[in-house]
Every structure is written in C-alpha cells, then in structure tokens.
C-alpha cells in the first residue's frame, strides 16, 4: 500500500512527539499511529582482504552518495534513510572515520556476551562500542551454522548489546529444508521469542529485526517481495503477542538475501519491509549506493 508524501508528512508531524522518527520522503507508514525510518545496512562479512581495500570501498561509497541527487544518507538530512556499514573488526575505526562524516553509522558483525576475560579471539560489547559502533548483528545465519551460535547465546548477545547502549539487528530466517517443509513461520516465531526473551518493551525501541531466509543468502535467489512481506507481517503478529501493537508496528524489519540494485525497489515497495541487510552487493560502492537510494515505485 502506498502513501502520498503529504499524507506521510501530516501523519508523521502529528505523531512527532510519540517517537523519534522525523518527517522524510521515504519514511514508511506502519499504521495511522506509527511510522518507521528506513534502514539500509551493508554486511561486509569477511571482506575485503586489506585495510586499504576497505578504505577504498568506504571512500568510494561516500563519494557516490555525494554525487547522487536526492540522497537521503547524508548528514543533516534528518529522518532520511539510515545507513549502517558492518566492516570486519580490524577496519571498524578507520571506516568509521571515513563514513561517519557522511552521517553513516558503523556496526559490529558480532560480539561475545561476556564483558572481559580469557576468551581468546572474542570481542566484547564495550570494545566495539568504544570504537564507535552503534549497531551489532546478532544471530546471523552464518554465525548460527558455522560458529554454533544458538538461541540462548544469541539472546545473551542481544541483551549485552542493549546494555551497552547499542542496537542489535537480530537476524532470523528459515533454512532451505525448513522452507521446503513449509515451517517458515514456526521457525521465525521460535527464533523471535527465544532470541528476544527478557528484552523489555522499552529496549525494543532499539531493536531491528532482519528477516534473512537462509536459502536466499549469497545464492542469487531473492525471496519474492510479496512472500517476504507476508513473513514480515507475521513477525509483527508474533511481536504483538509478546509485547503489544505499539512494539509490533514500530519495529523496523529488514529483508536480507541476495538484495541487488535490481531487486531493491520492489522489496522496498512492500508495506512491511523497512530496509535491507545487504551482503555481496554492499562490497560494490556503486551497487550499494543505488540500494541505499532505492526508488519509490507505485
Ligand atoms: P547476500 O546479500 O550476499 O545474499 O548476503 C545477505 C546477508 O547475509 C546479509 O547479512
């Protein structure tokens, strides 16, 4: 369902005190009472190979955003699309120096849930916070499958991220086998309820969910927008049962899985898709700049 800019602006202005979203051309109307700021995130995973390449990518991306008309990612354009980059740990500080000036946030691809100590190879929430991270990915499917993150420790990581004043992007989604069995909703409901167990309604204001069907990640198979939208709507019903309508309508839910410049506009035309979590295409400055500058289609 589409809304005109004036309707959006009027609705947003009338609810400006209720929550922090500011009027913006791309803001999405969750209901008459709630609107959601779009959020586009680039998860670089274990790429690129060197710091020099990482800074080239970051600089190239920022330069392209400056060139693009109507970009909503630049500083001082309040309320426009929020953009977050997730570089590998060693590059976070320097990438932040490059992109921070353009109003782009950085996040950590993961944290450990303990505060400090003998945990060789791990990083804590306070560490990534201290180098400027505002977001943390929790429960990414690659962490679940390759590094044995289970719902109990994902829940602990979500809570630790919130405790340190950062925002978790909780990744959920069904595998190919689960999709074939027709249990997508059951899987998502279970992950949401376990991974957010004990998270307060107040803290839910700082949580983002990314629905990433595992079979769509890195495969070139994008979930069709209508199907993804239905899952997003279902996730909101789960959150309404766990919390209430306000939480369900306010939370931002990204879609992730083979998002490209070709598929982003169709996805973002959906009522309940509030942004994308992008892997492969975020490693190309031009592709990710186009994704961030998605076009509104009727
Ligand atoms: P791709 O965009 O490469 O499919 O990766 C999606 C993803 O896993 C983002 O976290």
CSV table of C-alpha atoms and ligand atoms in Angstrom, one decimal:
chain,number,residue,atom,x,y,z
A,1,UNK,CA,0.0,0.0,0.0
A,2,UNK,CA,1.4,3.4,-1.0
A,3,UNK,CA,1.0,6.7,0.8
A,4,UNK,CA,1.5,10.1,-0.6
A,5,UNK,CA,4.3,12.3,0.7
A,6,UNK,CA,1.8,14.9,2.1
A,7,UNK,CA,-0.1,12.2,3.9
A,8,UNK,CA,3.1,10.8,5.3
A,9,UNK,CA,4.3,14.2,6.4
A,10,UNK,CA,1.0,15.1,8.1
A,11,UNK,CA,0.9,11.7,9.8
A,12,UNK,CA,4.5,12.0,10.9
A,13,UNK,CA,4.1,15.6,12.1
A,14,UNK,CA,1.0,14.6,14.2
A,15,UNK,CA,2.9,11.8,15.9
A,16,UNK,CA,6.3,13.5,16.1
A,17,UNK,CA,6.2,13.5,19.9
A,18,UNK,CA,5.3,9.9,20.2
A,19,UNK,CA,8.6,8.5,18.9
A,20,UNK,CA,11.8,9.6,17.2
A,21,UNK,CA,11.1,9.2,13.5
A,22,UNK,CA,11.3,12.5,11.7
A,23,UNK,CA,9.4,13.5,8.6
A,24,UNK,CA,11.1,12.2,5.4
A,25,UNK,CA,10.1,11.4,1.9
A,26,UNK,CA,10.9,7.8,2.3
A,27,UNK,CA,9.5,7.2,5.7
A,28,UNK,CA,7.1,4.3,5.9
A,29,UNK,CA,3.8,4.3,7.5
A,30,UNK,CA,3.2,1.3,9.7
A,31,UNK,CA,-0.3,2.4,10.7
A,32,UNK,CA,-2.0,5.7,11.4
A,33,UNK,CA,-0.1,6.0,14.6
A,34,UNK,CA,3.3,4.6,13.7
A,35,UNK,CA,5.9,5.3,11.0
A,36,UNK,CA,9.3,3.7,10.5
A,37,UNK,CA,12.6,5.2,9.3
A,38,UNK,CA,14.1,3.0,6.5
A,39,UNK,CA,17.4,1.4,7.4
A,40,UNK,CA,19.9,0.0,4.8
A,41,UNK,CA,22.8,-2.0,6.1
A,42,UNK,CA,25.9,-3.4,4.4
A,43,UNK,CA,27.3,-6.5,6.0
A,44,UNK,CA,30.8,-6.9,4.5
A,45,UNK,CA,31.3,-10.3,6.2
A,46,UNK,CA,35.0,-11.3,6.0
A,47,UNK,CA,35.7,-8.9,3.1
A,48,UNK,CA,37.7,-7.1,1.7
A,49,UNK,CA,41.1,-8.6,2.3
A,50,UNK,CA,43.1,-5.5,3.3
A,51,UNK,CA,42.6,-2.2,5.2
A,52,UNK,CA,43.5,-0.3,2.0
A,53,UNK,CA,40.7,-2.1,0.1
A,54,UNK,CA,38.3,-1.5,2.9
A,55,UNK,CA,39.0,2.3,2.9
A,56,UNK,CA,38.7,2.4,-0.9
A,57,UNK,CA,35.3,0.8,-0.6
A,58,UNK,CA,34.2,3.2,2.1
A,59,UNK,CA,35.6,6.3,0.3
A,60,UNK,CA,34.0,5.2,-3.0
A,61,UNK,CA,30.6,4.7,-1.4
A,62,UNK,CA,30.7,8.1,0.3
A,63,UNK,CA,31.8,9.8,-2.9
A,64,UNK,CA,28.9,8.2,-4.8
A,65,UNK,CA,26.4,9.3,-2.2
A,66,UNK,CA,27.6,12.8,-2.6
A,67,UNK,CA,27.1,12.6,-6.3
A,68,UNK,CA,23.6,11.2,-6.1
A,69,UNK,CA,20.7,13.6,-6.2
A,70,UNK,CA,18.0,13.2,-3.5
A,71,UNK,CA,20.2,11.0,-1.5
A,72,UNK,CA,18.9,10.5,2.0
A,73,UNK,CA,22.0,9.2,3.5
A,74,UNK,CA,23.9,12.4,4.0
A,75,UNK,CA,24.4,14.3,7.3
A,76,UNK,CA,22.0,16.9,8.3
A,77,UNK,CA,19.2,15.3,6.3
A,78,UNK,CA,17.3,14.2,9.3
A,79,UNK,CA,14.8,11.5,9.1
A,80,UNK,CA,16.0,10.0,5.8
A,81,UNK,CA,17.2,6.5,5.2
A,82,UNK,CA,19.5,5.4,7.9
A,83,UNK,CA,22.7,3.7,6.6
A,84,UNK,CA,24.9,1.3,8.6
A,85,UNK,CA,28.1,-0.5,7.5
A,86,UNK,CA,29.4,-3.6,9.2
A,87,UNK,CA,33.1,-3.9,8.3
A,88,UNK,CA,35.3,-6.6,9.8
A,89,UNK,CA,36.7,-5.8,13.3
A,90,UNK,CA,40.2,-4.5,12.2
A,91,UNK,CA,38.7,-1.9,9.9
A,92,UNK,CA,35.9,-0.6,12.0
A,93,UNK,CA,37.7,2.5,13.4
A,94,UNK,CA,39.1,3.7,10.1
A,95,UNK,CA,35.9,3.0,8.2
A,96,UNK,CA,34.0,5.0,10.8
A,97,UNK,CA,36.4,7.9,10.3
A,98,UNK,CA,35.6,7.9,6.6
A,99,UNK,CA,31.8,7.3,6.6
A,100,UNK,CA,30.9,9.0,9.9
A,101,UNK,CA,31.2,12.4,8.4
A,102,UNK,CA,28.6,11.5,5.8
A,103,UNK,CA,26.2,10.5,8.6
A,104,UNK,CA,26.7,6.8,8.1
A,105,UNK,CA,26.9,4.6,11.2
A,106,UNK,CA,29.1,1.6,11.7
A,107,UNK,CA,28.3,-1.6,13.5
A,108,UNK,CA,30.0,-4.8,14.6
A,109,UNK,CA,29.3,-8.1,12.9
A,110,UNK,CA,29.3,-9.9,16.2
A,111,UNK,CA,30.1,-9.6,19.9
A,112,UNK,CA,30.7,-12.1,22.7
A,113,UNK,CA,28.3,-11.9,25.6
A,114,UNK,CA,30.9,-11.8,28.4
A,115,UNK,CA,32.4,-8.4,29.5
A,116,UNK,CA,36.0,-9.4,29.5
A,117,UNK,CA,38.5,-12.1,30.3
A,118,UNK,CA,40.1,-15.2,28.9
A,119,UNK,CA,38.1,-15.6,25.8
A,120,UNK,CA,40.8,-15.7,23.1
A,121,UNK,CA,39.6,-14.4,19.8
A,122,UNK,CA,36.5,-12.7,21.1
A,123,UNK,CA,35.5,-9.1,21.3
A,124,UNK,CA,33.2,-7.6,23.9
A,125,UNK,CA,30.3,-5.1,23.5
A,126,UNK,CA,32.3,-2.4,25.4
A,127,UNK,CA,35.2,-2.8,22.9
A,128,UNK,CA,33.1,-2.3,19.8
A,129,UNK,CA,31.2,0.5,21.5
A,130,UNK,CA,34.4,2.3,22.3
A,131,UNK,CA,35.5,2.3,18.6
A,132,UNK,CA,32.2,3.9,17.5
A,133,UNK,CA,29.8,1.0,16.8
A,134,UNK,CA,26.1,1.8,17.1
A,135,UNK,CA,24.8,-1.5,15.9
A,136,UNK,CA,25.6,-5.2,16.4
A,137,UNK,CA,24.5,-8.1,14.2
A,138,UNK,CA,23.1,-10.9,16.4
A,139,UNK,CA,22.1,-14.3,15.2
A,140,UNK,CA,23.3,-14.0,11.6
A,141,UNK,CA,22.7,-17.4,9.9
A,142,UNK,CA,26.5,-17.8,9.2
A,143,UNK,CA,27.1,-17.4,13.0
A,144,UNK,CA,24.3,-19.9,13.7
A,145,UNK,CA,25.6,-22.5,11.3
A,146,UNK,CA,29.4,-22.0,11.1
A,147,UNK,CA,30.1,-20.8,14.7
A,148,UNK,CA,27.4,-22.7,16.6
A,149,UNK,CA,25.6,-19.6,17.9
A,150,UNK,CA,22.4,-20.9,19.5
A,151,UNK,CA,19.3,-19.1,20.6
A,152,UNK,CA,20.5,-18.9,24.2
A,153,UNK,CA,23.7,-17.2,23.5
A,154,UNK,CA,22.1,-15.0,20.7
A,155,UNK,CA,19.7,-13.8,23.4
A,156,UNK,CA,22.6,-13.0,25.7
A,157,UNK,CA,24.3,-11.1,22.9
A,158,UNK,CA,21.2,-9.1,22.2
A,159,UNK,CA,20.9,-8.2,25.8
A,160,UNK,CA,24.6,-7.3,26.1
A,161,UNK,CA,24.3,-5.1,23.0
A,162,UNK,CA,21.4,-3.2,24.6
A,163,UNK,CA,23.1,-3.0,27.9
A,164,UNK,CA,26.0,-1.1,26.3
A,165,UNK,CA,23.6,1.3,24.5
A,166,UNK,CA,24.0,-0.2,21.1
A,167,UNK,CA,21.2,-1.5,18.8
A,168,UNK,CA,21.0,-5.2,17.9
A,169,UNK,CA,20.0,-6.2,14.4
A,170,UNK,CA,18.5,-9.6,15.2
A,171,UNK,CA,18.8,-11.9,12.1
A,172,UNK,CA,16.3,-14.7,11.8
A,173,UNK,CA,15.1,-16.9,8.9
A,174,UNK,CA,14.4,-20.4,7.8
A,175,UNK,CA,16.8,-22.8,6.0
A,176,UNK,CA,16.0,-24.4,2.7
A,177,UNK,CA,14.9,-27.6,4.4
A,178,UNK,CA,12.6,-25.6,6.7
A,179,UNK,CA,11.2,-23.7,3.7
A,180,UNK,CA,10.5,-26.9,1.9
A,181,UNK,CA,8.7,-28.3,4.9
A,182,UNK,CA,6.5,-25.2,5.0
A,183,UNK,CA,7.6,-24.2,8.5
A,184,UNK,CA,8.9,-20.7,7.8
A,185,UNK,CA,6.5,-19.0,10.3
A,186,UNK,CA,7.2,-21.6,13.0
A,187,UNK,CA,10.9,-21.1,12.7
A,188,UNK,CA,10.7,-17.3,12.7
A,189,UNK,CA,8.3,-17.3,15.7
A,190,UNK,CA,10.6,-19.5,17.6
A,191,UNK,CA,13.7,-17.5,16.9
A,192,UNK,CA,12.0,-14.2,17.7
A,193,UNK,CA,10.6,-15.5,21.0
A,194,UNK,CA,13.8,-17.2,22.2
A,195,UNK,CA,16.2,-14.5,21.0
A,196,UNK,CA,14.2,-11.6,22.5
A,197,UNK,CA,13.3,-13.4,25.7
A,198,UNK,CA,13.5,-11.0,28.6
A,199,UNK,CA,14.1,-7.9,26.4
A,200,UNK,CA,11.9,-5.1,27.8
A,201,UNK,CA,9.3,-3.2,25.8
A,202,UNK,CA,11.5,0.0,26.4
A,203,UNK,CA,14.5,-1.8,24.9
A,204,UNK,CA,12.5,-2.9,21.9
A,205,UNK,CA,12.7,0.7,20.6
A,206,UNK,CA,16.4,-0.1,19.9
A,207,UNK,CA,16.0,-3.5,18.2
A,208,UNK,CA,15.9,-4.1,14.5
A,209,UNK,CA,15.0,-7.4,13.0
A,210,UNK,CA,16.4,-8.7,9.7
A,211,UNK,CA,14.4,-11.5,8.1
A,212,UNK,CA,17.0,-13.4,6.0
A,213,UNK,CA,15.8,-16.6,4.5
A,214,UNK,CA,19.0,-18.7,4.6
A,215,UNK,CA,18.3,-20.2,1.2
A,216,UNK,CA,18.4,-16.6,-0.2
A,217,UNK,CA,21.7,-15.6,1.3
A,218,UNK,CA,24.5,-15.5,-1.3
A,219,UNK,CA,22.6,-17.6,-3.7
A,220,UNK,CA,21.1,-15.0,-6.1
A,221,UNK,CA,17.7,-16.3,-5.1
A,222,UNK,CA,15.7,-13.3,-3.8
A,223,UNK,CA,12.6,-14.1,-1.9
A,224,UNK,CA,9.7,-12.5,-3.9
A,225,UNK,CA,8.6,-9.3,-2.3
A,226,UNK,CA,5.1,-10.3,-1.5
A,227,UNK,CA,6.2,-13.5,0.2
A,228,UNK,CA,8.8,-11.7,2.2
A,229,UNK,CA,6.3,-9.1,3.2
A,230,UNK,CA,3.9,-11.8,4.5
A,231,UNK,CA,6.7,-13.1,6.7
A,232,UNK,CA,7.4,-9.6,8.0
A,233,UNK,CA,3.7,-9.1,8.8
A,234,UNK,CA,3.7,-12.4,10.6
A,235,UNK,CA,6.8,-11.4,12.6
A,236,UNK,CA,4.8,-8.3,13.7
A,237,UNK,CA,1.9,-10.5,14.9
A,238,UNK,CA,4.4,-12.5,17.0
A,239,UNK,CA,5.7,-9.3,18.5
A,240,UNK,CA,2.2,-8.1,19.2
A,241,UNK,CA,1.6,-11.3,21.2
A,242,UNK,CA,4.9,-10.9,23.0
A,243,UNK,CA,4.6,-7.2,23.6
A,244,UNK,CA,1.8,-5.1,22.1
A,245,UNK,CA,0.7,-3.4,19.0
A,246,UNK,CA,3.0,-0.4,19.5
A,247,UNK,CA,6.1,-2.6,19.5
A,248,UNK,CA,4.8,-4.6,16.6
A,249,UNK,CA,4.1,-1.5,14.4
A,250,UNK,CA,7.2,0.5,15.4
A,251,UNK,CA,9.9,-2.1,15.0
A,252,UNK,CA,11.9,-2.0,11.8
A,253,UNK,CA,12.2,-5.2,9.9
A,254,UNK,CA,14.8,-5.5,7.2
A,255,UNK,CA,14.8,-8.1,4.4
A,256,UNK,CA,18.2,-9.8,3.6
A,257,UNK,CA,19.2,-12.3,1.0
A,258,UNK,CA,20.7,-11.5,-2.4
A,259,UNK,CA,19.4,-7.9,-2.5
A,260,UNK,CA,20.7,-6.1,-5.5
A,261,UNK,CA,20.0,-2.7,-7.3
A,262,UNK,CA,17.6,-4.6,-9.5
A,263,UNK,CA,15.5,-6.1,-6.6
A,264,UNK,CA,15.6,-3.3,-4.0
A,265,UNK,CA,12.8,-1.1,-5.3
A,266,UNK,CA,10.3,-4.0,-5.5
A,267,UNK,CA,11.2,-5.0,-2.0
A,268,UNK,CA,11.0,-1.5,-0.6
A,269,UNK,CA,7.6,-1.0,-2.2
A,270,UNK,CA,6.2,-3.5,0.3
A,271,UNK,CA,4.3,-2.1,3.3
A,272,UNK,CA,6.3,-4.0,6.0
A,273,UNK,CA,9.8,-4.1,4.6
A,274,UNK,CA,11.6,-1.3,6.2
A,275,UNK,CA,15.1,-1.8,4.8
A,276,UNK,CA,17.6,-4.3,3.6
A,277,UNK,CA,20.6,-6.1,5.1
A,278,UNK,CA,22.9,-6.5,2.1
A,279,UNK,CA,25.9,-8.8,1.8
A,280,UNK,CA,27.5,-9.3,-1.6
A,281,UNK,CA,26.2,-6.1,-3.2
A,282,UNK,CA,27.5,-4.0,-0.4
A,283,UNK,CA,31.0,-4.8,-1.5
A,284,UNK,CA,30.5,-2.7,-4.6
A,285,UNK,CA,30.2,1.0,-3.9
A,286,UNK,CA,28.0,1.7,-6.9
A,287,UNK,CA,25.6,-1.2,-6.2
A,288,UNK,CA,25.2,-0.3,-2.5
A,289,UNK,CA,24.8,3.4,-3.3
A,290,UNK,CA,22.0,2.5,-5.6
A,291,UNK,CA,20.4,0.2,-3.0
A,292,UNK,CA,20.6,3.0,-0.4
A,293,UNK,CA,18.9,5.3,-2.9
A,294,UNK,CA,16.1,2.9,-3.6
A,295,UNK,CA,13.3,4.4,-5.7
A,296,UNK,CA,9.7,4.6,-4.6
A,297,UNK,CA,7.5,2.7,-7.0
A,298,UNK,CA,3.8,2.8,-7.1
B,1,LIG,P1,23.9,-11.6,0.4
B,1,LIG,O1,23.3,-10.2,0.1
B,1,LIG,O2,25.2,-11.7,-0.2
B,1,LIG,O3,22.9,-12.6,0.0
B,1,LIG,O4,24.0,-11.7,2.0
B,1,LIG,C1,22.9,-11.4,2.8
B,1,LIG,C2,23.4,-11.4,4.2
B,1,LIG,O5,23.8,-12.4,4.7
B,1,LIG,C3,23.4,-10.1,4.9
B,1,LIG,O6,23.7,-10.3,6.2
